[in-house]
Tab-separated table of C-alpha atoms in Angstrom:
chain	number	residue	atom	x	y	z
A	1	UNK	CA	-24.636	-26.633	17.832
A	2	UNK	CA	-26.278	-24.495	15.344
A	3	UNK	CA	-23.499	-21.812	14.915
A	4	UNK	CA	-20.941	-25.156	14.999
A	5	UNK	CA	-22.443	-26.468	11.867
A	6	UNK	CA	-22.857	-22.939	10.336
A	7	UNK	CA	-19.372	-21.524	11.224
A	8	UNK	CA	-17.373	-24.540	10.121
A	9	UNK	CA	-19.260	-26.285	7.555
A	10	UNK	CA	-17.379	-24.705	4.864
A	11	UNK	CA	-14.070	-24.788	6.556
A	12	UNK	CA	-14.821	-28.973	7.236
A	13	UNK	CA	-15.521	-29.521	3.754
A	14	UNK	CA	-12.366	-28.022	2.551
A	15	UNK	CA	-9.840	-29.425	5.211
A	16	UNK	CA	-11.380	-31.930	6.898
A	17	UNK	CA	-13.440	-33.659	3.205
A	18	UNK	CA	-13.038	-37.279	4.430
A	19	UNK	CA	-14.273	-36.766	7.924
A	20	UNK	CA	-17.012	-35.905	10.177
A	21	UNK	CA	-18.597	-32.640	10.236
A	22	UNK	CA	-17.719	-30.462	13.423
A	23	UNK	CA	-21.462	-30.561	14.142
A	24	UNK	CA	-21.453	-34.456	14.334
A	25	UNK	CA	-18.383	-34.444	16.477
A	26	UNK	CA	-19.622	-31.227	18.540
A	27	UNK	CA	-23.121	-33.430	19.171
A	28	UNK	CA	-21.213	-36.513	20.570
A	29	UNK	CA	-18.835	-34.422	22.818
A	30	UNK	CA	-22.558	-32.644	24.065
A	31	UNK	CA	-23.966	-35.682	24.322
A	32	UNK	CA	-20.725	-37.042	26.765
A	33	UNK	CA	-20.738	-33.777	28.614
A	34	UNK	CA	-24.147	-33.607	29.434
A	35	UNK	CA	-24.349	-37.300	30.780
A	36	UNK	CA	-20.779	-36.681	32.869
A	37	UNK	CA	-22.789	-33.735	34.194
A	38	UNK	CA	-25.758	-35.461	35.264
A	39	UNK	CA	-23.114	-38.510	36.638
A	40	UNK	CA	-20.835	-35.939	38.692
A	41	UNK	CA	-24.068	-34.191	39.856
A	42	UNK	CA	-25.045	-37.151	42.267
A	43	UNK	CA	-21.586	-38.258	43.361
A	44	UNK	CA	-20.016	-37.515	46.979
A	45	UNK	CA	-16.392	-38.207	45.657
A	46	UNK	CA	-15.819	-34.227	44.104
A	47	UNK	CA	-16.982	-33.366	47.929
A	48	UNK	CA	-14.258	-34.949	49.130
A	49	UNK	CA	-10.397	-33.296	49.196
A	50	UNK	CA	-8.819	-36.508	48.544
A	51	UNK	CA	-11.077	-36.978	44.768
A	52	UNK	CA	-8.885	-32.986	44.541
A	53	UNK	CA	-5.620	-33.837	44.829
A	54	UNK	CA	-5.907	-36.909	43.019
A	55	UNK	CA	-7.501	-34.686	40.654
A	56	UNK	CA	-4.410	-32.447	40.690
A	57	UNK	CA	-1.504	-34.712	40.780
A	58	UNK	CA	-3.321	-36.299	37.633
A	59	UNK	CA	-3.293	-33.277	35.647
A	60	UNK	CA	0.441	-32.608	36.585
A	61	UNK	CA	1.194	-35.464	35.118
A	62	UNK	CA	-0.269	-34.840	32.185
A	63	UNK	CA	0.832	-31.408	31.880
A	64	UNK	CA	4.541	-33.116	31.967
A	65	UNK	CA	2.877	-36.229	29.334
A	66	UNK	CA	1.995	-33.180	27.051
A	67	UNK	CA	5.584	-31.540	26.467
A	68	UNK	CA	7.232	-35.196	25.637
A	69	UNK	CA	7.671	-35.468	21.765
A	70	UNK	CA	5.690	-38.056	20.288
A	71	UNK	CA	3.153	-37.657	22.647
A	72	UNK	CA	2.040	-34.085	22.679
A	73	UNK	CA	0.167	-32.874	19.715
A	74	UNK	CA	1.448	-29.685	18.458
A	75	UNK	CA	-1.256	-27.429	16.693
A	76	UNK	CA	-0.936	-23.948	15.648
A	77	UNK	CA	2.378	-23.965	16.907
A	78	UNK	CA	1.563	-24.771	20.547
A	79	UNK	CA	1.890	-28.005	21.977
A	80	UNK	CA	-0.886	-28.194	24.017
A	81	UNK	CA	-2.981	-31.721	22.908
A	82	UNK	CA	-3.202	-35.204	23.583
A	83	UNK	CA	-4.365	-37.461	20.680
A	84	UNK	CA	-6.910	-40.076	22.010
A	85	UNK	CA	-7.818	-41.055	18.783
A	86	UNK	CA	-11.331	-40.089	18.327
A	87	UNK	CA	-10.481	-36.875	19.850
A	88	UNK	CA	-7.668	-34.438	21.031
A	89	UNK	CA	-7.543	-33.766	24.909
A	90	UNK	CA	-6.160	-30.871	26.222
A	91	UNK	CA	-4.505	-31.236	29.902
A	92	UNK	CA	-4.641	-27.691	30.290
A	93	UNK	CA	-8.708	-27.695	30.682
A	94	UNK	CA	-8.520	-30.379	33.378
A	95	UNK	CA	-5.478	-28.343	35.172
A	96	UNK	CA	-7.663	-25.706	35.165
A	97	UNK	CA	-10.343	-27.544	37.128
A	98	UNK	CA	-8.355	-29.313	39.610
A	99	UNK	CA	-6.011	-26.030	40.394
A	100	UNK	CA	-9.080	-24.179	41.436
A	101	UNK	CA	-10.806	-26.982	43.388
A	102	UNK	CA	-7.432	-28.066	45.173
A	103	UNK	CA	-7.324	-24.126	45.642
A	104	UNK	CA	-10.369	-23.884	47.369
A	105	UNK	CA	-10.628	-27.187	49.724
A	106	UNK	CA	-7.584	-25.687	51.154
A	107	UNK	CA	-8.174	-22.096	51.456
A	108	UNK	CA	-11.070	-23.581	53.409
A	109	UNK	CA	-8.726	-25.167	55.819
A	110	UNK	CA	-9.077	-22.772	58.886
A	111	UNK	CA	-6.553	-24.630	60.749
A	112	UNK	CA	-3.199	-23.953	58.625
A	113	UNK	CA	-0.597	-21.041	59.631
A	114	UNK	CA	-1.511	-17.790	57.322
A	115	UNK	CA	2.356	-18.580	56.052
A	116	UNK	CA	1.644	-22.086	54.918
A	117	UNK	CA	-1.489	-20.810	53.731
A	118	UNK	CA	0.431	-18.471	51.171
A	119	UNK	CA	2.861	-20.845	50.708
A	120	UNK	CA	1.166	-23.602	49.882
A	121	UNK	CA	-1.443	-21.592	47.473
A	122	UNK	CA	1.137	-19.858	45.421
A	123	UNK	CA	2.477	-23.669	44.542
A	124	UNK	CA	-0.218	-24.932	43.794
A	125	UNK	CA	-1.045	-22.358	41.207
A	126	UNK	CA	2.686	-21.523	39.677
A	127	UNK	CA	3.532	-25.291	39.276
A	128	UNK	CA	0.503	-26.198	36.620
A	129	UNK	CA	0.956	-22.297	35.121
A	130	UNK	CA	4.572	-23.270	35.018
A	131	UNK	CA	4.176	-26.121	32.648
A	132	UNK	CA	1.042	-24.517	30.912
A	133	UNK	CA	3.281	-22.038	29.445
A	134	UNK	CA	5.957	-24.295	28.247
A	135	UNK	CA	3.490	-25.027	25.843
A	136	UNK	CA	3.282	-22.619	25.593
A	137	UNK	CA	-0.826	-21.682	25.845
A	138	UNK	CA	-0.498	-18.114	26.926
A	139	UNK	CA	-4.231	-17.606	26.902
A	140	UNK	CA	-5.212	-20.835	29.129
A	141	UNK	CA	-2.535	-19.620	31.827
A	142	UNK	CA	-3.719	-16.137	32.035
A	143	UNK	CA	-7.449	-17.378	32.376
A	144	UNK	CA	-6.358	-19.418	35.078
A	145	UNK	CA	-4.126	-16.974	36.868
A	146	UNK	CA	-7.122	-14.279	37.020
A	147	UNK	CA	-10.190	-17.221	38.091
A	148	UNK	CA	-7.019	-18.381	41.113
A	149	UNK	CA	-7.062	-14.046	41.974
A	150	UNK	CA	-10.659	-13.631	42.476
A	151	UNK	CA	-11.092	-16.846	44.123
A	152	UNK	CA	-8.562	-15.978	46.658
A	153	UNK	CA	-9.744	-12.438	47.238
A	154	UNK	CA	-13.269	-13.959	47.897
A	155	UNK	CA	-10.827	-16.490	50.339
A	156	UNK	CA	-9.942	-13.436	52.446
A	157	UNK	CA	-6.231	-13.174	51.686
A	158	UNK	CA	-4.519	-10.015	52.832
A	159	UNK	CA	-4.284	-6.909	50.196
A	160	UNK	CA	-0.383	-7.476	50.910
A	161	UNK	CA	-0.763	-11.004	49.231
A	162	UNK	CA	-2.064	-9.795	46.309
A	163	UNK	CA	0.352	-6.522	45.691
A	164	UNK	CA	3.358	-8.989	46.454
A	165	UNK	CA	2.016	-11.680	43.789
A	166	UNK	CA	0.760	-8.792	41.108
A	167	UNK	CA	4.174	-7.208	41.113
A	168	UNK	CA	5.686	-10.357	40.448
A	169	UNK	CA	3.303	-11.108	37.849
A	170	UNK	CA	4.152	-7.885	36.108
A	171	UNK	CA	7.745	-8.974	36.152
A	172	UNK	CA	7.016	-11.844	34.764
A	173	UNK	CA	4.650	-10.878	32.033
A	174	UNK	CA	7.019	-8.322	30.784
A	175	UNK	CA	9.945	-11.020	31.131
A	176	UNK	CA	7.551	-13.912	29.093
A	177	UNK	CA	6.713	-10.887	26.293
A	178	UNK	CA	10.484	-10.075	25.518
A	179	UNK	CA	11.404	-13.740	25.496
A	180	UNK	CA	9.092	-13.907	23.072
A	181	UNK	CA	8.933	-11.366	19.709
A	182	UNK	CA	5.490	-13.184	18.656
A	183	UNK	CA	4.326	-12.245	21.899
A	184	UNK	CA	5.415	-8.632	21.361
A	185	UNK	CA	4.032	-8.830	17.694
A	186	UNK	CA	0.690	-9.474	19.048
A	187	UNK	CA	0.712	-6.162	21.307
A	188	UNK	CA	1.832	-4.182	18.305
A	189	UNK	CA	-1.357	-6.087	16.050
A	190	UNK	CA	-3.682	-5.462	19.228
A	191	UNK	CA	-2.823	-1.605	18.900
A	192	UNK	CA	-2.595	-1.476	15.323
A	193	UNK	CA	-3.488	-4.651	13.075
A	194	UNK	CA	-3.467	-3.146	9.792
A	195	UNK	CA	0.002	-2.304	10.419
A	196	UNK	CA	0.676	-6.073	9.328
A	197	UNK	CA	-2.321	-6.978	7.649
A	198	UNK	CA	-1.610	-10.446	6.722
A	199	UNK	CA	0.613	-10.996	9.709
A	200	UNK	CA	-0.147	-10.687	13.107
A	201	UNK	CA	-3.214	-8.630	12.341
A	202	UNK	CA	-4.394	-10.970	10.021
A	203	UNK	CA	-6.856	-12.727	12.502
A	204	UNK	CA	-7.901	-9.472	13.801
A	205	UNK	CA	-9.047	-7.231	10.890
A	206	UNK	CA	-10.838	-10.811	9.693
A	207	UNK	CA	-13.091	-10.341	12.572
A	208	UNK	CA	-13.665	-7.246	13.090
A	209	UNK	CA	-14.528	-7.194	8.934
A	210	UNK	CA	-17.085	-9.757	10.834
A	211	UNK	CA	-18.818	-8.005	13.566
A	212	UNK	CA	-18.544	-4.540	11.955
A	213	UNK	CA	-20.821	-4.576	8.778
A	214	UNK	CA	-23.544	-6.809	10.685
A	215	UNK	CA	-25.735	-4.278	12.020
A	216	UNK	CA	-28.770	-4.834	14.537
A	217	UNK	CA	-30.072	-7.837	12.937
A	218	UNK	CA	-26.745	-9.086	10.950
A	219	UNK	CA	-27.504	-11.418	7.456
A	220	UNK	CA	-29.035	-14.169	8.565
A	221	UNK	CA	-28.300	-17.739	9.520
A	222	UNK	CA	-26.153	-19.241	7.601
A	223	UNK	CA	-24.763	-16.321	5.323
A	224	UNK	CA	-21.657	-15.168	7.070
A	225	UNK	CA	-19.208	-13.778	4.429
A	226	UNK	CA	-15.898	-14.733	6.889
A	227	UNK	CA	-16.518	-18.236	7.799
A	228	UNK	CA	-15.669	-18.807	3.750
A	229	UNK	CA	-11.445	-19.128	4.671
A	230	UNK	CA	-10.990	-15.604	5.391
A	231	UNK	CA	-11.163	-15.771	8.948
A	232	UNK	CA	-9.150	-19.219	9.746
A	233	UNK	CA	-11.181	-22.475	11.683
A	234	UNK	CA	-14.234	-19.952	12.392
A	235	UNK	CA	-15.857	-22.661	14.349
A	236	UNK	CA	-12.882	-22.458	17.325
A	237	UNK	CA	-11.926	-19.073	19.290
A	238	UNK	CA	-13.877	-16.549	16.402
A	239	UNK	CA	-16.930	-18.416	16.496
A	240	UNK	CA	-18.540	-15.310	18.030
A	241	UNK	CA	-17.393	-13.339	14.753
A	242	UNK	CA	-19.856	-15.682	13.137
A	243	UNK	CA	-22.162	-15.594	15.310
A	244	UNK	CA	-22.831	-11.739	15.360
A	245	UNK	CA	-22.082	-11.286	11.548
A	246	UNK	CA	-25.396	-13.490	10.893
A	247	UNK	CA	-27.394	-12.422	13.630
A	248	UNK	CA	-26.188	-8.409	14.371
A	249	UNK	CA	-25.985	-6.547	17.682
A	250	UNK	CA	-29.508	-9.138	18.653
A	251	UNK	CA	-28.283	-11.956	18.500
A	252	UNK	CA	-25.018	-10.864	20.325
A	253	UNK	CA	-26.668	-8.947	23.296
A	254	UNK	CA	-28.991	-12.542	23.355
A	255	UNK	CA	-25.889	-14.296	23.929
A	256	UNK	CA	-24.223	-12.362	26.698
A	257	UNK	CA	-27.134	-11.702	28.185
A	258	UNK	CA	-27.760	-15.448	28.589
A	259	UNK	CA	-23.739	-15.439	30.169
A	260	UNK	CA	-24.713	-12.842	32.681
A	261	UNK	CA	-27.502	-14.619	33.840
A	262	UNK	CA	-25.311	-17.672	33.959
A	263	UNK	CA	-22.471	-16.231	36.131
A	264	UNK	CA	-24.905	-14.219	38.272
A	265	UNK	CA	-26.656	-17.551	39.292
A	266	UNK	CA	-23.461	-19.294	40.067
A	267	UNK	CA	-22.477	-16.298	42.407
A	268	UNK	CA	-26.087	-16.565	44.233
A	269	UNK	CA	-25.549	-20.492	44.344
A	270	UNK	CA	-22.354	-19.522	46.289
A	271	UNK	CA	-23.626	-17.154	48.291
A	272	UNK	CA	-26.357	-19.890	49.743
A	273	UNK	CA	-24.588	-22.805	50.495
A	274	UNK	CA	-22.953	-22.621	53.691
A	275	UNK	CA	-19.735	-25.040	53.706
A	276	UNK	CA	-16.978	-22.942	53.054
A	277	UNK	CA	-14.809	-25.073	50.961
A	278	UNK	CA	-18.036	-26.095	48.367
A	279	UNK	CA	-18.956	-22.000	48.127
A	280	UNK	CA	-15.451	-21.635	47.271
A	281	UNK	CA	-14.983	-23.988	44.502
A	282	UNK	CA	-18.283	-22.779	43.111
A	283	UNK	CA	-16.710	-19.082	42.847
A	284	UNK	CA	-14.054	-20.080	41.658
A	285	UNK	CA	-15.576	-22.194	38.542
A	286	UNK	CA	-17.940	-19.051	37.738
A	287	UNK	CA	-15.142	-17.059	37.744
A	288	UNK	CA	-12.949	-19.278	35.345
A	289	UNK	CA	-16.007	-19.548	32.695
A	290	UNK	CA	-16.598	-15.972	33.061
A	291	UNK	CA	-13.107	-14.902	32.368
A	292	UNK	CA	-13.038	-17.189	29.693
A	293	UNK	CA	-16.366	-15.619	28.574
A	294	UNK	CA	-14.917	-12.174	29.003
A	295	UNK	CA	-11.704	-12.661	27.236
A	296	UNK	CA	-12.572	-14.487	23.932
A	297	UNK	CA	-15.680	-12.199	23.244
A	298	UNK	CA	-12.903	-9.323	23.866
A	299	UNK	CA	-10.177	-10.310	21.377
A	300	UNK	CA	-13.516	-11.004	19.227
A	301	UNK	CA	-14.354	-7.618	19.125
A	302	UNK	CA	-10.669	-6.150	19.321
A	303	UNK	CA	-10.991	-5.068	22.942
A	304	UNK	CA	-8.080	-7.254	23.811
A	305	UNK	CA	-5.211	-9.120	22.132
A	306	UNK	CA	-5.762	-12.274	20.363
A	307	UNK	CA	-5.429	-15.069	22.476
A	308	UNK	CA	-6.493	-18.989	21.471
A	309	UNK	CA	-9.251	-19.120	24.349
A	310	UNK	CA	-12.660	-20.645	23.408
A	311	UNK	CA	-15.975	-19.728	24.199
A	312	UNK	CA	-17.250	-21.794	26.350
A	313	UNK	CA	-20.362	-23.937	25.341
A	314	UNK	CA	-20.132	-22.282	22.105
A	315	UNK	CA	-16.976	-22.914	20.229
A	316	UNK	CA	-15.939	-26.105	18.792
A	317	UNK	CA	-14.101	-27.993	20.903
A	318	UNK	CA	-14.117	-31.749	22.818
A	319	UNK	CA	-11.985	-30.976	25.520
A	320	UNK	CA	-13.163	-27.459	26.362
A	321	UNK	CA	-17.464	-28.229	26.072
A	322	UNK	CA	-16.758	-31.832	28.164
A	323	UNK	CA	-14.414	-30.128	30.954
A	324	UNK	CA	-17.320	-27.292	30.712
A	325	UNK	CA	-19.990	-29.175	31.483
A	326	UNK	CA	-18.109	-31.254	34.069
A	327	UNK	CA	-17.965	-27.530	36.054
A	328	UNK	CA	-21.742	-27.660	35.593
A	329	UNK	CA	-21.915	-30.989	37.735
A	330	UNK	CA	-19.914	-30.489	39.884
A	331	UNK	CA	-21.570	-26.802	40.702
A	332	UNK	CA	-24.704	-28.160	41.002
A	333	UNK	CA	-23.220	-31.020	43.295
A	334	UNK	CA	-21.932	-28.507	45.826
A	335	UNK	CA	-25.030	-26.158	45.828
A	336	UNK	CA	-27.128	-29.528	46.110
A	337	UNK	CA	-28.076	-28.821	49.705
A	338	UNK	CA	-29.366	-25.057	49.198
A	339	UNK	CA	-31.345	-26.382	46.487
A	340	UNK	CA	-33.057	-28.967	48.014
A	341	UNK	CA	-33.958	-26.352	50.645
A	342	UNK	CA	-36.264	-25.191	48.045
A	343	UNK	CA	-34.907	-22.170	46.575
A	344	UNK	CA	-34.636	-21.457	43.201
């Protein structure tokens, strides 16, 4: 909330004069995620496959709602929103969710052929990716891909499996980059930004011009040089470029320090509870927030490509910090019985 107000207060007043601050808007969407969490935390339905797959078809169809002009929201050239008014939704956050717990309930299903097994996974995850990318949201579909990988290694699948799918995946990727020369221009900006400086670098150089100068204890809350429209809508996917220009290699190693712990107590949660399908879908959640985790702090800190993936819990956002805290419910539904067991 803090780093909200800070990142994008200047950015708000210029763009957005006649409306609420993000930090107003980024307290109600808290305020709705934390009460869905503590809801979804003492329901039986997300225990159940059928709540899944209604879960799944739902955010199919509005995957498919998305791409239909007049309804889909395009922003930043990507057509990836849903206008509810108050806020924008983005169907690719619940896809994300339902893919991996439809994943899981039926991974757990010991009774199913190996071959329908494979079958029936790879559909579930290329159908949702399929439409994700017609967006096209690049970054949301990789994230996805790589939580659906390690949540079917921890399944058990086959080596095979996974050689067969990553060599396809390769294909594809290099297939998706030369359809695309913006996808291409961001490889050549990854490897070199200031070989377009206002181009595709642009974004980059902005935050590394960020992070770099800050130091150990960075210049203080509240007097980032970027967030004042050189680094563009700060508050979103560079908010961690703020966030370590005003508070330095501390405040950063704070920050993902708090992450590890959070991912390394999901993975114990798993590891404790002892229904198969409920330690899978908790695997696969910590996965997708620490992927997400992962991959914005590295295209933060020029590590990786830039991609539009938020921070979760941090960045700005309605869709991404609701859906977030939704996982948070829904993890501490599942691991409900190894906590009431009394350990901690």
């Amino acid at each position: 909330m803090l780093f909200v107000h800070s990142a994008g207060s200047y950015w708000s007043e210029v763009h957005y004069k006649d409306q609420l601050p993000f930090a107003f808007k980024q307290a109600s969407y808290l305020v709705v995620g934390i009460l869905g969490a503590l809801f979804i935390r003492n329901k039986s339905f997300v225990r159940l496959p059928m709540f899944w797959i209604g879960t799944y078809i739902l955010s199919i169809l509005f995957l498919i709602g998305v791409l239909i002009p007049g309804i889909g929201v395009v922003r930043n050239g990507s057509q990836s929103w849903i206008s509810l008014g108050f806020m924008n939704f983005q169907p690719a956050e619940l896809a994300k969710i339902a893919v991996l717990g439809m994943l899981s309930f039926s991974l757990a299903n010991e009774k199913k052929s190996k071959l329908k097994l494979y079958t029936q996974a790879t559909f579930i995850l290329l159908l949702p990716i399929s439409f994700i990318m017609l967006q096209p949201d690049f970054g949301s579909a990789f994230v996805l891909i790589v939580a659906a990988f390690i949540l079917l290694f921890a399944a058990g699948l086959p080596l095979k499996f996974f050689v067969t799918i990553g060599m396809t995946g390769i294909i594809a990727l290099v297939a998706l980059i030369a359809s695309a020369p913006y996808r291409l221009a961001r490889i050549q900006s990854f490897l070199d930004p200031w070989n377009d400086p206002l181009g595709t670098g642009f974004q980059a150089i902005q935050s590394l011009l960020a992070v770099g100068p800050a130091g150990l204890f960075g210049f203080g809350y509240g007097n980032s040089r970027q967030k004042f429209l050189y680094l563009p809508e700060p508050q979103n996917d560079f908010i961690f470029s703020i966030l370590l220009e005003e508070t330095g290699f501390i405040g950063g190693f704070i920050i993902i320090s708090a992450f590890v712990l959070f991912f390394t107590t999901g993975f114990i949660l798993a590891s404790r509870v002892k229904i198969r399908s409920y330690q899978l879908t908790i695997i696969g959640f910590t996965s997708l927030l620490a992927i997400q985790t992962f991959l914005n702090m590295g295209v933060v800190t020029g590590l990786l490509p830039v991609t539009g993936v938020t921070l979760p819990f941090i960045s700005y956002g309605g869709s991404s910090l609701v859906t977030t805290w939704g996982i948070i419910g829904i993890i501490l539904n599942l691991a409900n019985d190894s906590l009431k067991e009394g350990r901690r």
